[in-house]
Amino acid sequence: MYQLKYRRSDNRIELITEYGEKKLLNDSISSKPTISPGGLKAIYLSPCEWESITKLYLFDLRNGDNIQLIGDIDGAYMPKGAIWVDNSYLALIIGFGTFSDGGNVYLYNLMDSQLIKITDWDQRKQVVKLEYNSGFLKCKGIEYLSDMMEEYIEFKEILDIKLYTL
């Protein structure tokens, strides 16, 4: 099995092969990889740089396959965050371009690559952090008070994702 080690010093992911060889997984600044509940796969975002088009990747720890799951959507939206729900589903934040911190909540079915939109807000309301617990997503976000997007309030919301999964 392969291992992934996150180097906080330069925000890079180091790949350790089954023979102990070390090399960089990619050439970009990346998010810290998150291991699946079953321990066989990992997800990460890259590049994680200001005004870059971020993509979501799935790394198979058994065979070393590194697959891009989601890139930009319609040239305007991209993944901002991702967490494991179970071994078949991911919860995602897909945001508004390169300038926003957050976005809407989606589920991604790894079995059929289906992307399911859970929230449908405009760019004034954005989820910036997700946590999963027993069928519910805890969302933390910001809601701008005007179209100028200068002032905002923080919000918390709980979403029942059992309504969207099998």
mmCIF file of C-alpha atoms in Angstrom:
data_model
loop_
_atom_site.group_PDB
_atom_site.id
_atom_site.type_symbol
_atom_site.label_atom_id
_atom_site.label_comp_id
_atom_site.label_asym_id
_atom_site.label_seq_id
_atom_site.Cartn_x
_atom_site.Cartn_y
_atom_site.Cartn_z
ATOM 1 C CA MET A 1 0.000 0.000 0.000
ATOM 2 C CA TYR A 2 1.034 3.545 -0.685
ATOM 3 C CA GLN A 3 1.155 6.258 1.957
ATOM 4 C CA LEU A 4 0.607 9.990 1.691
ATOM 5 C CA LYS A 5 2.441 12.392 3.966
ATOM 6 C CA TYR A 6 1.441 16.051 4.075
ATOM 7 C CA ARG A 7 4.371 18.425 4.399
ATOM 8 C CA ARG A 8 3.023 21.422 6.254
ATOM 9 C CA SER A 9 6.275 23.320 5.643
ATOM 10 C CA ASP A 10 5.524 23.725 1.936
ATOM 11 C CA ASN A 11 1.933 22.413 1.646
ATOM 12 C CA ARG A 12 2.961 19.541 -0.584
ATOM 13 C CA ILE A 13 1.953 15.889 -0.528
ATOM 14 C CA GLU A 14 4.723 13.353 -0.395
ATOM 15 C CA LEU A 15 4.009 9.918 -1.840
ATOM 16 C CA ILE A 16 5.697 6.972 -0.157
ATOM 17 C CA THR A 17 5.626 3.876 -2.342
ATOM 18 C CA GLU A 18 5.246 0.349 -1.060
ATOM 19 C CA TYR A 19 9.052 0.067 -1.420
ATOM 20 C CA GLY A 20 9.708 3.119 0.769
ATOM 21 C CA GLU A 21 10.605 5.449 -2.101
ATOM 22 C CA LYS A 22 9.551 9.065 -1.569
ATOM 23 C CA LYS A 23 8.502 11.567 -4.208
ATOM 24 C CA LEU A 24 6.095 14.471 -4.557
ATOM 25 C CA LEU A 25 2.591 13.474 -5.591
ATOM 26 C CA ASN A 26 2.292 16.587 -7.780
ATOM 27 C CA ASP A 27 3.991 19.921 -8.439
ATOM 28 C CA SER A 28 1.347 22.120 -6.796
ATOM 29 C CA ILE A 29 0.445 23.385 -3.371
ATOM 30 C CA SER A 30 -2.254 21.012 -2.135
ATOM 31 C CA SER A 31 -4.724 20.570 0.692
ATOM 32 C CA LYS A 32 -4.011 17.995 3.362
ATOM 33 C CA PRO A 33 -5.252 14.619 2.077
ATOM 34 C CA THR A 34 -8.198 13.028 3.858
ATOM 35 C CA ILE A 35 -8.264 9.239 4.106
ATOM 36 C CA SER A 36 -11.514 7.359 3.416
ATOM 37 C CA PRO A 37 -13.327 5.592 6.279
ATOM 38 C CA GLY A 38 -12.149 2.247 4.848
ATOM 39 C CA GLY A 39 -8.545 3.466 4.693
ATOM 40 C CA LEU A 40 -8.047 2.586 1.014
ATOM 41 C CA LYS A 41 -8.430 5.960 -0.708
ATOM 42 C CA ALA A 42 -7.645 9.617 -0.114
ATOM 43 C CA ILE A 43 -8.998 12.897 -1.468
ATOM 44 C CA TYR A 44 -7.229 16.234 -1.789
ATOM 45 C CA LEU A 45 -7.544 19.579 -3.570
ATOM 46 C CA SER A 46 -4.831 20.982 -5.810
ATOM 47 C CA PRO A 47 -3.631 23.541 -6.603
ATOM 48 C CA CYS A 48 -4.636 25.371 -3.435
ATOM 49 C CA GLU A 49 -3.341 28.783 -4.368
ATOM 50 C CA TRP A 50 -4.982 32.182 -4.604
ATOM 51 C CA GLU A 51 -6.771 32.719 -7.919
ATOM 52 C CA SER A 52 -5.977 29.203 -9.156
ATOM 53 C CA ILE A 53 -8.509 26.773 -10.567
ATOM 54 C CA THR A 54 -8.659 24.090 -7.902
ATOM 55 C CA LYS A 55 -9.407 20.469 -8.731
ATOM 56 C CA LEU A 56 -10.504 17.542 -6.563
ATOM 57 C CA TYR A 57 -8.440 14.358 -6.790
ATOM 58 C CA LEU A 58 -8.946 10.793 -5.591
ATOM 59 C CA PHE A 59 -5.828 8.759 -4.790
ATOM 60 C CA ASP A 60 -6.059 4.974 -4.503
ATOM 61 C CA LEU A 61 -3.683 3.881 -1.743
ATOM 62 C CA ARG A 62 -3.691 0.280 -3.007
ATOM 63 C CA ASN A 63 -2.477 0.796 -6.564
ATOM 64 C CA GLY A 64 -1.299 4.429 -6.725
ATOM 65 C CA ASP A 65 -3.926 5.629 -9.204
ATOM 66 C CA ASN A 66 -4.435 9.388 -8.960
ATOM 67 C CA ILE A 67 -7.689 10.491 -10.625
ATOM 68 C CA GLN A 68 -9.122 13.970 -11.091
ATOM 69 C CA LEU A 69 -12.758 13.832 -9.975
ATOM 70 C CA ILE A 70 -13.825 17.443 -10.457
ATOM 71 C CA GLY A 71 -12.225 20.449 -12.104
ATOM 72 C CA ASP A 72 -13.904 23.695 -12.989
ATOM 73 C CA ILE A 73 -17.610 23.464 -13.710
ATOM 74 C CA ASP A 74 -18.949 25.610 -16.548
ATOM 75 C CA GLY A 75 -15.743 27.644 -16.353
ATOM 76 C CA ALA A 76 -17.053 29.430 -13.264
ATOM 77 C CA TYR A 77 -17.326 27.040 -10.311
ATOM 78 C CA MET A 78 -14.748 24.839 -8.617
ATOM 79 C CA PRO A 79 -14.258 22.681 -5.531
ATOM 80 C CA LYS A 80 -13.379 24.595 -2.364
ATOM 81 C CA GLY A 81 -13.586 21.756 0.157
ATOM 82 C CA ALA A 82 -14.309 18.036 0.400
ATOM 83 C CA ILE A 83 -14.932 15.504 3.160
ATOM 84 C CA TRP A 84 -15.800 11.821 3.264
ATOM 85 C CA VAL A 85 -19.385 10.866 4.112
ATOM 86 C CA ASP A 86 -18.700 7.148 3.684
ATOM 87 C CA ASN A 87 -16.723 5.007 1.234
ATOM 88 C CA SER A 88 -19.192 5.836 -1.568
ATOM 89 C CA TYR A 89 -20.027 9.527 -1.050
ATOM 90 C CA LEU A 90 -18.150 12.784 -0.632
ATOM 91 C CA ALA A 91 -19.620 16.054 0.599
ATOM 92 C CA LEU A 92 -18.245 19.011 -1.345
ATOM 93 C CA ILE A 93 -18.207 22.763 -1.269
ATOM 94 C CA ILE A 94 -18.272 24.049 -4.830
ATOM 95 C CA GLY A 95 -17.729 27.769 -5.023
ATOM 96 C CA PHE A 96 -18.059 30.767 -7.197
ATOM 97 C CA GLY A 97 -14.808 31.216 -9.119
ATOM 98 C CA THR A 98 -11.366 31.823 -7.722
ATOM 99 C CA PHE A 99 -12.268 34.769 -5.507
ATOM 100 C CA SER A 100 -14.733 33.224 -3.049
ATOM 101 C CA ASP A 101 -13.892 31.254 0.075
ATOM 102 C CA GLY A 102 -16.916 28.966 -0.057
ATOM 103 C CA GLY A 103 -19.960 27.991 -2.050
ATOM 104 C CA ASN A 104 -22.863 25.580 -2.251
ATOM 105 C CA VAL A 105 -22.982 22.072 -0.794
ATOM 106 C CA TYR A 106 -22.970 19.036 -3.073
ATOM 107 C CA LEU A 107 -22.754 15.283 -2.688
ATOM 108 C CA TYR A 108 -20.564 13.305 -5.053
ATOM 109 C CA ASN A 109 -21.346 9.638 -5.624
ATOM 110 C CA LEU A 110 -18.075 7.813 -6.275
ATOM 111 C CA MET A 111 -19.883 4.792 -7.725
ATOM 112 C CA ASP A 112 -21.485 6.625 -10.669
ATOM 113 C CA SER A 113 -19.730 10.054 -10.607
ATOM 114 C CA GLN A 114 -23.078 11.779 -10.015
ATOM 115 C CA LEU A 115 -22.906 15.280 -8.535
ATOM 116 C CA ILE A 116 -25.970 16.147 -6.433
ATOM 117 C CA LYS A 117 -26.598 19.790 -5.511
ATOM 118 C CA ILE A 118 -27.878 20.150 -1.933
ATOM 119 C CA THR A 119 -27.996 23.939 -1.509
ATOM 120 C CA ASP A 120 -28.785 26.522 -4.174
ATOM 121 C CA TRP A 121 -27.648 29.901 -2.905
ATOM 122 C CA ASP A 122 -26.261 32.847 -4.801
ATOM 123 C CA GLN A 123 -22.714 34.001 -4.072
ATOM 124 C CA ARG A 124 -23.812 36.122 -1.103
ATOM 125 C CA LYS A 125 -24.356 32.974 1.001
ATOM 126 C CA GLN A 126 -21.462 30.519 1.152
ATOM 127 C CA VAL A 127 -20.613 27.441 3.187
ATOM 128 C CA VAL A 128 -16.927 27.523 4.110
ATOM 129 C CA LYS A 129 -16.606 24.427 6.328
ATOM 130 C CA LEU A 130 -18.293 21.018 6.467
ATOM 131 C CA GLU A 131 -18.387 18.335 9.147
ATOM 132 C CA TYR A 132 -20.179 15.008 8.820
ATOM 133 C CA ASN A 133 -21.809 13.041 11.632
ATOM 134 C CA SER A 134 -24.356 10.204 11.349
ATOM 135 C CA GLY A 135 -26.248 11.307 8.256
ATOM 136 C CA PHE A 136 -26.028 15.043 8.903
ATOM 137 C CA LEU A 137 -23.744 17.717 7.518
ATOM 138 C CA LYS A 138 -22.879 20.574 9.837
ATOM 139 C CA CYS A 139 -22.267 23.628 7.693
ATOM 140 C CA LYS A 140 -20.501 26.782 8.791
ATOM 141 C CA GLY A 141 -20.631 29.728 6.482
ATOM 142 C CA ILE A 142 -20.920 33.407 5.797
ATOM 143 C CA GLU A 143 -23.779 35.460 4.423
ATOM 144 C CA TYR A 144 -22.974 38.853 2.961
ATOM 145 C CA LEU A 145 -25.334 41.637 3.960
ATOM 146 C CA SER A 146 -25.266 43.413 0.593
ATOM 147 C CA ASP A 147 -24.242 42.910 -3.011
ATOM 148 C CA MET A 148 -21.062 44.879 -2.270
ATOM 149 C CA MET A 149 -19.898 41.877 -0.184
ATOM 150 C CA GLU A 150 -18.142 44.018 2.406
ATOM 151 C CA GLU A 151 -19.964 42.984 5.580
ATOM 152 C CA TYR A 152 -21.197 39.538 6.510
ATOM 153 C CA ILE A 153 -22.650 37.480 9.297
ATOM 154 C CA GLU A 154 -21.650 33.935 10.137
ATOM 155 C CA PHE A 155 -24.223 31.152 10.067
ATOM 156 C CA LYS A 156 -24.491 27.479 10.968
ATOM 157 C CA GLU A 157 -26.863 25.036 9.354
ATOM 158 C CA ILE A 158 -27.461 21.294 9.586
ATOM 159 C CA LEU A 159 -28.395 19.371 6.444
ATOM 160 C CA ASP A 160 -29.934 15.898 6.459
ATOM 161 C CA ILE A 161 -28.138 14.186 3.589
ATOM 162 C CA LYS A 162 -29.965 10.903 4.054
ATOM 163 C CA LEU A 163 -32.599 12.526 1.839
ATOM 164 C CA TYR A 164 -30.085 12.481 -1.049
ATOM 165 C CA THR A 165 -28.292 9.138 -0.589
ATOM 166 C CA LEU A 166 -29.323 5.503 -0.662
#
